[in-house]
mmCIF file of N, CA and C in Angstrom:
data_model
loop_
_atom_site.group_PDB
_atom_site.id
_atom_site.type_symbol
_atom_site.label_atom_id
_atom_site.label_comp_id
_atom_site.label_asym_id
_atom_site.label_seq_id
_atom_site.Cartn_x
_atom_site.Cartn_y
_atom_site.Cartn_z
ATOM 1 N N UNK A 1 73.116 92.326 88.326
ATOM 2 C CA UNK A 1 73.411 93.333 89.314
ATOM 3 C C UNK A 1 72.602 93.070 90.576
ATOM 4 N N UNK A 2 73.455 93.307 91.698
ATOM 5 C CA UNK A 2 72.126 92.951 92.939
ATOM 6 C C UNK A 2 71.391 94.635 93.263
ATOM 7 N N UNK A 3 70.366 94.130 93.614
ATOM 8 C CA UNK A 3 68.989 94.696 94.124
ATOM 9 C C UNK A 3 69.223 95.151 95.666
ATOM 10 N N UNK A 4 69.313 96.370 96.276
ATOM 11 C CA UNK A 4 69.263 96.758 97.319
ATOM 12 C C UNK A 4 68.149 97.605 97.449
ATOM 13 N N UNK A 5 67.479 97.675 98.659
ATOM 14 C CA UNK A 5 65.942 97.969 98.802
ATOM 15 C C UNK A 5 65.849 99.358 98.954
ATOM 16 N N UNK A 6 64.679 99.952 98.282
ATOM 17 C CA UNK A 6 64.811 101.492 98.581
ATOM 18 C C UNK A 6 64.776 101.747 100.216
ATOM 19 N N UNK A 7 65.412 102.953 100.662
ATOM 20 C CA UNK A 7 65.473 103.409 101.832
ATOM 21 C C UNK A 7 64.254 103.995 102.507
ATOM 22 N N UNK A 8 63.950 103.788 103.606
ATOM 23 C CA UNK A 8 62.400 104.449 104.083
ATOM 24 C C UNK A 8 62.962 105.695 104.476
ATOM 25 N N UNK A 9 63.802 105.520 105.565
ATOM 26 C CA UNK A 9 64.438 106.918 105.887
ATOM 27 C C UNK A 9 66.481 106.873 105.963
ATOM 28 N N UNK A 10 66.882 108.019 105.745
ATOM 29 C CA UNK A 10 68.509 107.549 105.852
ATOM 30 C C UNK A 10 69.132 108.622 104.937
ATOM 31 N N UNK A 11 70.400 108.468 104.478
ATOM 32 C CA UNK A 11 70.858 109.164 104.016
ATOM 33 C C UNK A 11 71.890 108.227 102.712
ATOM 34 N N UNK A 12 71.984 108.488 101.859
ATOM 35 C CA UNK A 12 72.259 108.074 100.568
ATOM 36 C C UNK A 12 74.184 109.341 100.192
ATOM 37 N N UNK A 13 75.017 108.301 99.924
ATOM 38 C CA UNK A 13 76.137 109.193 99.321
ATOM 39 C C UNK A 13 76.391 108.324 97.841
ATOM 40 N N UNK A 14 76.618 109.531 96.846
ATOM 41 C CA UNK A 14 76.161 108.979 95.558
ATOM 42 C C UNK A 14 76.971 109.382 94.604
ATOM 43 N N UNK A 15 77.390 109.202 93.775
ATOM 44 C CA UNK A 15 78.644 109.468 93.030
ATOM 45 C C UNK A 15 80.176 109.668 93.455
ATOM 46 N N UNK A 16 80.845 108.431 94.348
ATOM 47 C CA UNK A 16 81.790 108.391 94.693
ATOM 48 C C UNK A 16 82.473 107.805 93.955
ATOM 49 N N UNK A 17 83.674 108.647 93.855
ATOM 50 C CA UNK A 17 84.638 108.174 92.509
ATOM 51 C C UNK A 17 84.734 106.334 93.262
ATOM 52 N N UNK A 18 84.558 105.873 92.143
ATOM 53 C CA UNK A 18 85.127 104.351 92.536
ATOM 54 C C UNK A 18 86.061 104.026 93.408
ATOM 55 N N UNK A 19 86.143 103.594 93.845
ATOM 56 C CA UNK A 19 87.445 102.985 95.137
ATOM 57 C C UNK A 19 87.630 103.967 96.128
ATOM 58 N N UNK A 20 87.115 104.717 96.526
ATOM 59 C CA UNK A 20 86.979 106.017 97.646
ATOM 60 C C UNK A 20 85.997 105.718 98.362
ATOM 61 N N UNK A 21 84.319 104.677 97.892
ATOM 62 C CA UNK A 21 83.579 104.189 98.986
ATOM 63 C C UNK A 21 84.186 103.662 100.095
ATOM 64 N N UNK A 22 84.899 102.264 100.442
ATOM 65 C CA UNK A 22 85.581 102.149 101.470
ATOM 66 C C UNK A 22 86.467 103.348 102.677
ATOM 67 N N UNK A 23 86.760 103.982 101.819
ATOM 68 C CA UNK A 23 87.737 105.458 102.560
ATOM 69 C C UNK A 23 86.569 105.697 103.288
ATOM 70 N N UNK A 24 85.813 106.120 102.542
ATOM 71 C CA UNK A 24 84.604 107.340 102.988
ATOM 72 C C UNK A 24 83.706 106.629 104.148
ATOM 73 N N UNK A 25 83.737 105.602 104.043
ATOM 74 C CA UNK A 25 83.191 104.195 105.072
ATOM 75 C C UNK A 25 83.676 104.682 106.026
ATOM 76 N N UNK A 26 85.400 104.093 105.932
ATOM 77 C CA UNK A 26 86.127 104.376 107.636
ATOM 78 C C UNK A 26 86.331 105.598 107.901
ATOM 79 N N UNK A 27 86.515 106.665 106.934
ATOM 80 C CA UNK A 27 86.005 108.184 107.525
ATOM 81 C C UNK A 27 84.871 108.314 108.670
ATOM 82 N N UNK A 28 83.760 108.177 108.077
ATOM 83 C CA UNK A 28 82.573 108.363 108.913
ATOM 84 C C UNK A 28 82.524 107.600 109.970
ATOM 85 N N UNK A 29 83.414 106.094 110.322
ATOM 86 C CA UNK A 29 82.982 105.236 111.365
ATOM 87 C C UNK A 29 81.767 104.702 110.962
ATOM 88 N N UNK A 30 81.354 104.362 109.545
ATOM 89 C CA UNK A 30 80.138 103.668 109.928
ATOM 90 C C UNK A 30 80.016 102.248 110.378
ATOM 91 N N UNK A 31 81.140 101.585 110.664
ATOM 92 C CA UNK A 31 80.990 100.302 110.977
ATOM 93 C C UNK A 31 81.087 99.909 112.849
ATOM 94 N N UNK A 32 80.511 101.106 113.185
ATOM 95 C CA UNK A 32 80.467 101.544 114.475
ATOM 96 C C UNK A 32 79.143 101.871 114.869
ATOM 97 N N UNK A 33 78.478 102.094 114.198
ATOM 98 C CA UNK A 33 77.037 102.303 113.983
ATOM 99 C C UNK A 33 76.257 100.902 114.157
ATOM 100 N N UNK A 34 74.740 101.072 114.358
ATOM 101 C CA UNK A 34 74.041 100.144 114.926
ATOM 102 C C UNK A 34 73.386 99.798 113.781
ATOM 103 N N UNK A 35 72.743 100.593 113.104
ATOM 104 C CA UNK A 35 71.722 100.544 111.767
ATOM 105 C C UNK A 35 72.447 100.205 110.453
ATOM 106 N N UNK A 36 71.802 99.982 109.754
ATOM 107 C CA UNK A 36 71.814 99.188 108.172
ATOM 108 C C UNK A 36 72.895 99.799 107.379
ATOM 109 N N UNK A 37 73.900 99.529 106.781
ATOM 110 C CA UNK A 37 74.661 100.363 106.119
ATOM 111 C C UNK A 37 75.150 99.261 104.869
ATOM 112 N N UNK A 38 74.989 99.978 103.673
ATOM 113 C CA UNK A 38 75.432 98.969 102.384
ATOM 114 C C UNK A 38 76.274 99.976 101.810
ATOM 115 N N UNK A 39 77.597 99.498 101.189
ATOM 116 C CA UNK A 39 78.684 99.788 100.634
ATOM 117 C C UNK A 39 78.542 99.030 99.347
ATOM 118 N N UNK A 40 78.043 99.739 97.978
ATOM 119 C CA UNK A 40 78.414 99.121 96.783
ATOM 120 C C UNK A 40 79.563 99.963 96.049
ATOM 121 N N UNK A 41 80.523 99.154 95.765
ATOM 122 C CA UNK A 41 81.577 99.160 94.614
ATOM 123 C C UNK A 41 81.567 99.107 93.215
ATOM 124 N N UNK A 42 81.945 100.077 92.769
ATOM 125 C CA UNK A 42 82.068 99.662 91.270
ATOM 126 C C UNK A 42 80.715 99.143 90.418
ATOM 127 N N UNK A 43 79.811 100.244 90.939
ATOM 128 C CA UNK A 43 78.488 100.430 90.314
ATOM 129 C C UNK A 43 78.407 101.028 88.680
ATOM 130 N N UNK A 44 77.858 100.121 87.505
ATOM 131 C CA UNK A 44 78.290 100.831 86.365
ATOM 132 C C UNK A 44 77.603 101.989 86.508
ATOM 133 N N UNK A 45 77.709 103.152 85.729
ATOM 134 C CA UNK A 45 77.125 104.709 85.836
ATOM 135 C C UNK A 45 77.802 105.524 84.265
ATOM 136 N N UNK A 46 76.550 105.838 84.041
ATOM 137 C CA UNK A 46 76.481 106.422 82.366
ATOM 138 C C UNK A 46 77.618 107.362 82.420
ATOM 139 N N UNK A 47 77.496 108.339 83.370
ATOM 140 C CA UNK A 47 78.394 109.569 83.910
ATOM 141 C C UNK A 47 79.643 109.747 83.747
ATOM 142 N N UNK A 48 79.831 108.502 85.086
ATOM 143 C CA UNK A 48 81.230 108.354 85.845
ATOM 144 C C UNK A 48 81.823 107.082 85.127
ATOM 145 N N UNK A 49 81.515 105.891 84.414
ATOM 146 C CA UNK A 49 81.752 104.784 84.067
ATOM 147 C C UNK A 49 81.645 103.942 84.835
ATOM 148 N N UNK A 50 82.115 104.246 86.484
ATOM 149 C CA UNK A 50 82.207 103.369 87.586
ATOM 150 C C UNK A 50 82.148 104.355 88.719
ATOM 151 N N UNK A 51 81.200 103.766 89.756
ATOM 152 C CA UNK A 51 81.018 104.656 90.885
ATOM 153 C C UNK A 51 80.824 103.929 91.978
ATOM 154 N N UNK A 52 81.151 104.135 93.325
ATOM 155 C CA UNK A 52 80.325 103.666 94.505
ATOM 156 C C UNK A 52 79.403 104.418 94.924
ATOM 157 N N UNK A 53 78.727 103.451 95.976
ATOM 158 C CA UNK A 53 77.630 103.996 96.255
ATOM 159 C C UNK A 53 77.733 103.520 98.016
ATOM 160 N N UNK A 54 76.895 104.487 98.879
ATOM 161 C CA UNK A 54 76.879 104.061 100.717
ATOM 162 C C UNK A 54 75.412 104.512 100.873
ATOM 163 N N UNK A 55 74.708 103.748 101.220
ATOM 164 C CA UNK A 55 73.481 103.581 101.688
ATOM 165 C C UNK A 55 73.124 103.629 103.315
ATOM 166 N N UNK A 56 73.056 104.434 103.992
ATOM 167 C CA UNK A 56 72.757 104.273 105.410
ATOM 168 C C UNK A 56 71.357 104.558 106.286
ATOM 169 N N UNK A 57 70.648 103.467 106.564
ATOM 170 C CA UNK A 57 69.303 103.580 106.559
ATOM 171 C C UNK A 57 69.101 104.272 108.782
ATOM 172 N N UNK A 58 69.624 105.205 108.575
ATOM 173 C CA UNK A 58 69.338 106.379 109.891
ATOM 174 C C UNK A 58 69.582 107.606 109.732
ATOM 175 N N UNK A 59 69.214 108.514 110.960
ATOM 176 C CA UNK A 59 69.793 110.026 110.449
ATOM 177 C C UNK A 59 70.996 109.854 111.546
ATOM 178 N N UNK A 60 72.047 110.599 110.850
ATOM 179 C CA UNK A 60 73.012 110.608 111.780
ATOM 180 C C UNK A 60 73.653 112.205 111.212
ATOM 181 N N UNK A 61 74.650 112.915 112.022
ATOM 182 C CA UNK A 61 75.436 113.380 111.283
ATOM 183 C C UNK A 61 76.386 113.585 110.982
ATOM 184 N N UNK A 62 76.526 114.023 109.593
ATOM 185 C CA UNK A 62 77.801 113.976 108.670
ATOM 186 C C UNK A 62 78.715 114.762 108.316
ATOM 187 N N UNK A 63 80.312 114.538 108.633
ATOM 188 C CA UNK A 63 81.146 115.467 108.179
ATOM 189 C C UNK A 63 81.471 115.545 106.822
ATOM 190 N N UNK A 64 80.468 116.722 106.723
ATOM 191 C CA UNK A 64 80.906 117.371 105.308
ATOM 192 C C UNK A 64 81.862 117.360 104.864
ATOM 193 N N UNK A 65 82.786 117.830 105.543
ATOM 194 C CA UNK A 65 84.367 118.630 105.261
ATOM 195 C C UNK A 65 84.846 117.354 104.927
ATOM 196 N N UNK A 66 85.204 116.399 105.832
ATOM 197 C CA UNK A 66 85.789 115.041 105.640
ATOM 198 C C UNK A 66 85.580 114.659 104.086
ATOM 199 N N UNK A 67 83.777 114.463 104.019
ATOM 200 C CA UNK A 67 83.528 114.060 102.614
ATOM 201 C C UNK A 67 84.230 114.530 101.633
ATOM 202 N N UNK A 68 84.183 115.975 101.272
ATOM 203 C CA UNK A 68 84.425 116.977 100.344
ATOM 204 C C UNK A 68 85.958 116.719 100.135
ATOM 205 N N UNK A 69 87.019 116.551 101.521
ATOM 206 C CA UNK A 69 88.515 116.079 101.368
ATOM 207 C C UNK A 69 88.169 115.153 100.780
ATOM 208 N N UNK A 70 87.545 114.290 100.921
ATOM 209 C CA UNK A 70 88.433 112.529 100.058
ATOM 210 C C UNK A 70 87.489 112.581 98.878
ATOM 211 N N UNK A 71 86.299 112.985 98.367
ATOM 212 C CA UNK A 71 85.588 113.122 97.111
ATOM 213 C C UNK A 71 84.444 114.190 96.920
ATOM 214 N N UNK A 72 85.380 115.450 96.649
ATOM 215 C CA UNK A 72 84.637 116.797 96.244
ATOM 216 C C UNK A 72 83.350 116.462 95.281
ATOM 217 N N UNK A 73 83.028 115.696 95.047
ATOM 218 C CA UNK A 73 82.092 115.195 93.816
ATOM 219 C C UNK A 73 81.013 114.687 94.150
ATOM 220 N N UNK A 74 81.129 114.259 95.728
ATOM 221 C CA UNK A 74 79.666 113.335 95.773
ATOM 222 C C UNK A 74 78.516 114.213 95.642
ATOM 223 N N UNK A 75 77.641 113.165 96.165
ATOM 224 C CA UNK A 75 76.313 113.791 96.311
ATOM 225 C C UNK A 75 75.351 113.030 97.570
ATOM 226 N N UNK A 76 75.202 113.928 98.459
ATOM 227 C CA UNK A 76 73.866 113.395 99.361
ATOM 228 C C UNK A 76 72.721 113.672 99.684
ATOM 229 N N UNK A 77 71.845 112.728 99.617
ATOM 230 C CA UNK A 77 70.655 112.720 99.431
ATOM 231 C C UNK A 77 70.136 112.167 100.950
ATOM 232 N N UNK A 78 69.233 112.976 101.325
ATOM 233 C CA UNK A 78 68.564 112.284 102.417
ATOM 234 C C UNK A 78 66.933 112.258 102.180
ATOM 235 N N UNK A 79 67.051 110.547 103.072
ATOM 236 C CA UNK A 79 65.632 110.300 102.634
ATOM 237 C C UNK A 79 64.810 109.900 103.586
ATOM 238 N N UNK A 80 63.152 110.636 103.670
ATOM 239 C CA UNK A 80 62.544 110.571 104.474
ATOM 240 C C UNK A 80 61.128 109.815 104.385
ATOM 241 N N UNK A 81 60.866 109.187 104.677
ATOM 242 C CA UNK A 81 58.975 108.384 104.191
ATOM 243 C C UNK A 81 59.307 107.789 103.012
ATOM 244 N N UNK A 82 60.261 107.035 102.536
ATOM 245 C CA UNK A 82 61.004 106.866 101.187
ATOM 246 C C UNK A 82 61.347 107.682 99.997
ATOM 247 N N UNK A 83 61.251 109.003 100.337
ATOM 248 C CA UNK A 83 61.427 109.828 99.326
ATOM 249 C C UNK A 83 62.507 110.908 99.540
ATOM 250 N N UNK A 84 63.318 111.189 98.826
ATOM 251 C CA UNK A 84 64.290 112.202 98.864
ATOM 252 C C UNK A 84 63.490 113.771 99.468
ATOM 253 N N UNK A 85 64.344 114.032 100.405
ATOM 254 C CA UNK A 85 63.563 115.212 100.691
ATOM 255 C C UNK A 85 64.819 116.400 100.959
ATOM 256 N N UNK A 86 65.932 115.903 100.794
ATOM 257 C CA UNK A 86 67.184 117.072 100.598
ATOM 258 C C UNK A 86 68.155 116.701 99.624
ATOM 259 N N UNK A 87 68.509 116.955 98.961
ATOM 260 C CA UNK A 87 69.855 117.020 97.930
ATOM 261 C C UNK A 87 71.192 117.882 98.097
ATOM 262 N N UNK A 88 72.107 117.435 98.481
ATOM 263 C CA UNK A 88 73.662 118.508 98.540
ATOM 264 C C UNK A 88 74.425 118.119 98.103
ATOM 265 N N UNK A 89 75.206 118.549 96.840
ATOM 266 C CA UNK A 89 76.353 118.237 96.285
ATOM 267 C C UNK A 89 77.402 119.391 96.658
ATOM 268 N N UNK A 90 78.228 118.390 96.995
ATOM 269 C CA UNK A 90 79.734 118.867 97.627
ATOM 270 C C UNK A 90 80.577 119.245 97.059
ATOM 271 N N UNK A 91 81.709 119.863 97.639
ATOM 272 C CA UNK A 91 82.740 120.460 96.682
ATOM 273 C C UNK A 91 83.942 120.577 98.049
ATOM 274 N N UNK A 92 85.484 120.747 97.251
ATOM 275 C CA UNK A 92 86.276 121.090 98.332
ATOM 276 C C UNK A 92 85.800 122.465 99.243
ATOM 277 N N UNK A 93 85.829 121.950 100.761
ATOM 278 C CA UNK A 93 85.971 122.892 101.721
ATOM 279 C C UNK A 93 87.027 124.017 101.260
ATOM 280 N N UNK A 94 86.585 125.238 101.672
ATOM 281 C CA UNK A 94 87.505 126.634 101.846
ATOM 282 C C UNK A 94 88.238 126.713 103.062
ATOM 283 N N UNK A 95 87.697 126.186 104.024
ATOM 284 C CA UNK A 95 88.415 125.981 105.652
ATOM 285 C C UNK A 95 87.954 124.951 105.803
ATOM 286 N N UNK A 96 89.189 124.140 106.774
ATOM 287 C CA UNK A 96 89.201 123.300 106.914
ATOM 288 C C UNK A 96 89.548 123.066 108.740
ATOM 289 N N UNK A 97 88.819 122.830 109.693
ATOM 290 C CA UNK A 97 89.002 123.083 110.723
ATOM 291 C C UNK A 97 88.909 121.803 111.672
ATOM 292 N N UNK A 98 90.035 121.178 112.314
ATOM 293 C CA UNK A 98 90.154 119.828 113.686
ATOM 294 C C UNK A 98 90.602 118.760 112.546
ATOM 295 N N UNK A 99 90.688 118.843 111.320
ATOM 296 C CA UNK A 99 90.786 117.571 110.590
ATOM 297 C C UNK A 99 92.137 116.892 110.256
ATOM 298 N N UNK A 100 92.536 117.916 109.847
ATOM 299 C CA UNK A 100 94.105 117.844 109.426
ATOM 300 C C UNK A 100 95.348 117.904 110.132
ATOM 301 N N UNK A 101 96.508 118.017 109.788
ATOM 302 C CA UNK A 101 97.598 118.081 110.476
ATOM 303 C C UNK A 101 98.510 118.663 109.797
ATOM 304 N N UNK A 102 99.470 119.910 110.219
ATOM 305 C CA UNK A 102 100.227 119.923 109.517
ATOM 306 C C UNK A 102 101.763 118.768 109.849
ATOM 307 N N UNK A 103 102.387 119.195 108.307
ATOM 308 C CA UNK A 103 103.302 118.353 107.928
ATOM 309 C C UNK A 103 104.860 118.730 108.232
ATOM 310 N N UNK A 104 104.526 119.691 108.310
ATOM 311 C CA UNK A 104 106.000 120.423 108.180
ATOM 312 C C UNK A 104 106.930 120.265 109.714
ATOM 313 N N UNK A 105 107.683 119.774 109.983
ATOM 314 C CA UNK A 105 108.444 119.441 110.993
ATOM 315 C C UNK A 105 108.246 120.639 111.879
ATOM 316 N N UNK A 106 108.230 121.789 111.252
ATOM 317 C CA UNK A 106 109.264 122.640 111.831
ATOM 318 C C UNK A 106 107.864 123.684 112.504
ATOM 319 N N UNK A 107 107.220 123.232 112.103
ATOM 320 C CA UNK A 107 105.562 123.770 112.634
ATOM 321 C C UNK A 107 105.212 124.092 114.415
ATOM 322 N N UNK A 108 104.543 125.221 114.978
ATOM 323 C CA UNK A 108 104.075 124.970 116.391
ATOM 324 C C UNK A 108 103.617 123.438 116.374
ATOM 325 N N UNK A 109 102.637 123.376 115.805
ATOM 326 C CA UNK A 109 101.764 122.451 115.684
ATOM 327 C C UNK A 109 102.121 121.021 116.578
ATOM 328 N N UNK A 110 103.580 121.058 115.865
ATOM 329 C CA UNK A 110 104.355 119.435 116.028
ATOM 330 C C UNK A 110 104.805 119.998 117.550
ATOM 331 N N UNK A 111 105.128 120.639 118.086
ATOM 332 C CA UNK A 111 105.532 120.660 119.373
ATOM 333 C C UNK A 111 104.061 121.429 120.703
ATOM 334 N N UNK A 112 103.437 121.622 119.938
ATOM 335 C CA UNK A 112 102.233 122.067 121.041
ATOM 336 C C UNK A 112 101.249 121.707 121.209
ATOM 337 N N UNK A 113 100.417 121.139 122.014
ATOM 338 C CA UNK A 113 98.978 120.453 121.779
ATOM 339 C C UNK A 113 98.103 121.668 121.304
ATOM 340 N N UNK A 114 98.009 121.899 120.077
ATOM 341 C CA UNK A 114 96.708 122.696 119.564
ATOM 342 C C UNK A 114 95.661 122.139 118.776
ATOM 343 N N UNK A 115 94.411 122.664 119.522
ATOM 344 C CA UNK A 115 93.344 121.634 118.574
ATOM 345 C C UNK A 115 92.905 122.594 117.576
ATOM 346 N N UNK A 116 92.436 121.522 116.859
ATOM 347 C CA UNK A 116 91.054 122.563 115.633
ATOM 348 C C UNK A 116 92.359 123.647 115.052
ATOM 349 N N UNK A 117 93.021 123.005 114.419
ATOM 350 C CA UNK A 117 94.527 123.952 113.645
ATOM 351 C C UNK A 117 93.322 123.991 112.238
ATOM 352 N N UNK A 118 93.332 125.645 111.776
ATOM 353 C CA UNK A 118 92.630 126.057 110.595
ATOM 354 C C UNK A 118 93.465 125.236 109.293
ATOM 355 N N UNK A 119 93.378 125.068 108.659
ATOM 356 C CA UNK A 119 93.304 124.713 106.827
ATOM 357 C C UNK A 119 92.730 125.672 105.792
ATOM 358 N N UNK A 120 93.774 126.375 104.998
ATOM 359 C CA UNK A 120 92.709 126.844 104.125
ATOM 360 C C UNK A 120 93.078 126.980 102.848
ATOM 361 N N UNK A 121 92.249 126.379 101.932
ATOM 362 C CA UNK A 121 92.631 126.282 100.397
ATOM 363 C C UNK A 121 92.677 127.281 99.149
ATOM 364 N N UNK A 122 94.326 126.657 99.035
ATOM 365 C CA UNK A 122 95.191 127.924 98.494
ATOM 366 C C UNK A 122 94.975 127.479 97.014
ATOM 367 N N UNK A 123 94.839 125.943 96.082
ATOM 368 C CA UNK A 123 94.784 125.441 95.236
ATOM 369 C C UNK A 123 93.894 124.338 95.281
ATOM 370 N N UNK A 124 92.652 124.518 94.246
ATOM 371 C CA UNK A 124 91.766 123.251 94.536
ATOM 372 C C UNK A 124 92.322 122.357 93.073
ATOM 373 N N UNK A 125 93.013 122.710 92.241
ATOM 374 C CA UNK A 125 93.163 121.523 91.446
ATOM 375 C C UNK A 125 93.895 120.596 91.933
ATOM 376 N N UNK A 126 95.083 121.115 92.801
ATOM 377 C CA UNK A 126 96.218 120.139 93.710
ATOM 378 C C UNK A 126 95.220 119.904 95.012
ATOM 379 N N UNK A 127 94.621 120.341 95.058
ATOM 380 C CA UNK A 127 93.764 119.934 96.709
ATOM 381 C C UNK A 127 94.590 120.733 97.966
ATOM 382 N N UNK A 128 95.618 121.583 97.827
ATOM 383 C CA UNK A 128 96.275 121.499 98.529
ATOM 384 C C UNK A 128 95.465 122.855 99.660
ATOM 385 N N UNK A 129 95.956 122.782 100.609
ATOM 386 C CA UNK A 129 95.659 123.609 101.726
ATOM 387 C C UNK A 129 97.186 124.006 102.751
ATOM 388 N N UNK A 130 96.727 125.072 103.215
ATOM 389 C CA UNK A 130 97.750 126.398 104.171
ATOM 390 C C UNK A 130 97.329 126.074 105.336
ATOM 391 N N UNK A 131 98.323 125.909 106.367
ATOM 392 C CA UNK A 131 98.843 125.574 107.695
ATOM 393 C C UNK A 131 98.014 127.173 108.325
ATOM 394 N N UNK A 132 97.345 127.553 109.193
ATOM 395 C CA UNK A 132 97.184 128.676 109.878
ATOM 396 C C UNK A 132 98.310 129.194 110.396
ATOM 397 N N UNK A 133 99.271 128.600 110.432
ATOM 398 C CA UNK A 133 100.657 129.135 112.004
ATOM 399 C C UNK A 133 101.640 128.758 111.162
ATOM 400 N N UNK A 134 102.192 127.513 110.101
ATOM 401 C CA UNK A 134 103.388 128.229 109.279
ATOM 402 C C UNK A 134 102.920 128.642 107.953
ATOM 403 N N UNK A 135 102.025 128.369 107.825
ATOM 404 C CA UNK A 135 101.913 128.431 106.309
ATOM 405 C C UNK A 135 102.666 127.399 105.241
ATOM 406 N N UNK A 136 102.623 126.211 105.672
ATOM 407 C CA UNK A 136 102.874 125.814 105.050
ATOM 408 C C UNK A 136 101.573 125.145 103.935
ATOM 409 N N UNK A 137 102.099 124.296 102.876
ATOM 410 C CA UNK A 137 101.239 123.747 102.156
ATOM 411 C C UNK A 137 101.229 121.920 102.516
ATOM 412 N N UNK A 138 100.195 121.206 102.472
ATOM 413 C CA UNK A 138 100.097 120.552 102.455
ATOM 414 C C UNK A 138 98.339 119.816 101.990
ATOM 415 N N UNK A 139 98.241 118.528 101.799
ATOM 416 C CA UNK A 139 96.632 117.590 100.999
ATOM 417 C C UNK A 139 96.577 116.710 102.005
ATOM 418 N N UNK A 140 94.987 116.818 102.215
ATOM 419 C CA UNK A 140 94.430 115.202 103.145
ATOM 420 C C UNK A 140 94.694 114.327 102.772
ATOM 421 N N UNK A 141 95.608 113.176 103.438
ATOM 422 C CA UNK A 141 95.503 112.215 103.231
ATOM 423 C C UNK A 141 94.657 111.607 104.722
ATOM 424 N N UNK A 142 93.736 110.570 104.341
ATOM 425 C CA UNK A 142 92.962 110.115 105.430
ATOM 426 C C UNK A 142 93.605 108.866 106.188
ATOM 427 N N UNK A 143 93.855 109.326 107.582
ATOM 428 C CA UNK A 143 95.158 108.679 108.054
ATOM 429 C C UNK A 143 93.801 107.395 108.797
ATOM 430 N N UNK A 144 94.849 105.744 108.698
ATOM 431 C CA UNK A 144 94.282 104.780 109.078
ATOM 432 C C UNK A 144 93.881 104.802 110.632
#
């Protein structure tokens, strides 16, 4: 297994379902960033069987909400003087606000420039979320 160095300071995302590290990568833009960033794949884990892992050695900040859409499960850790000095494990957002889009043709949405259109979750086993203005239903998918 390779050896990646503990972090002095930064922020750590940790139990990402396997194959969702990359997503969660181009979510955040970290390959836009100046500082250290390691992406491991398919880390074995007693837990999960297989997990990724994103290592980012700065403080920056992070959209929660984003996270929580593509893997309600993680966990972040931020670390300061090399030592963990916050812990937050995530879960799906209740509102969901500037992220999404609705789907539904027939929506204001599609014909009006409105920003920051609300989201709000009607079903977390489907993931799914409610349009503010039709109500419709629709799930994040994290567009390229």
């Amino acid at each position: 297994m390779i050896n990646v160095s503990k972090l002095k300071k930064g922020i750590i995302i940790d139990h990402i379902e396997s194959g969702h590290g990359f997503e969660i990568f181009k979510a955040l833009h970290l390959n836009d960033i100046d500082d250290v960033v390691v992406l491991l794949k398919k880390i074995p884990s007693k837990k999960m069987g297989q997990k990724d892992l994103i290592k980012i050695e700065t403080d920056m900040e992070i959209n929660m909400n984003v996270l929580g859409l593509i893997d309600p499960n993680v966990t972040i850790n931020f670390v300061k003087d090399g030592e963990m000095v916050k812990k937050i494990k995530l879960s799906l957002p209740k509102v969901v606000k500037g992220i999404m889009t609705c789907k539904n043709p027939r929506c204001i949405t599609q014909y009006e420039e409105i920003k920051d259109i609300k989201f709000y979750l009607v079903n977390e086993e489907t993931r799914q979320y409610r349009c503010e203005y039709c109500d419709a239903y629709t799930t994040f998918i994290e567009a390229d």
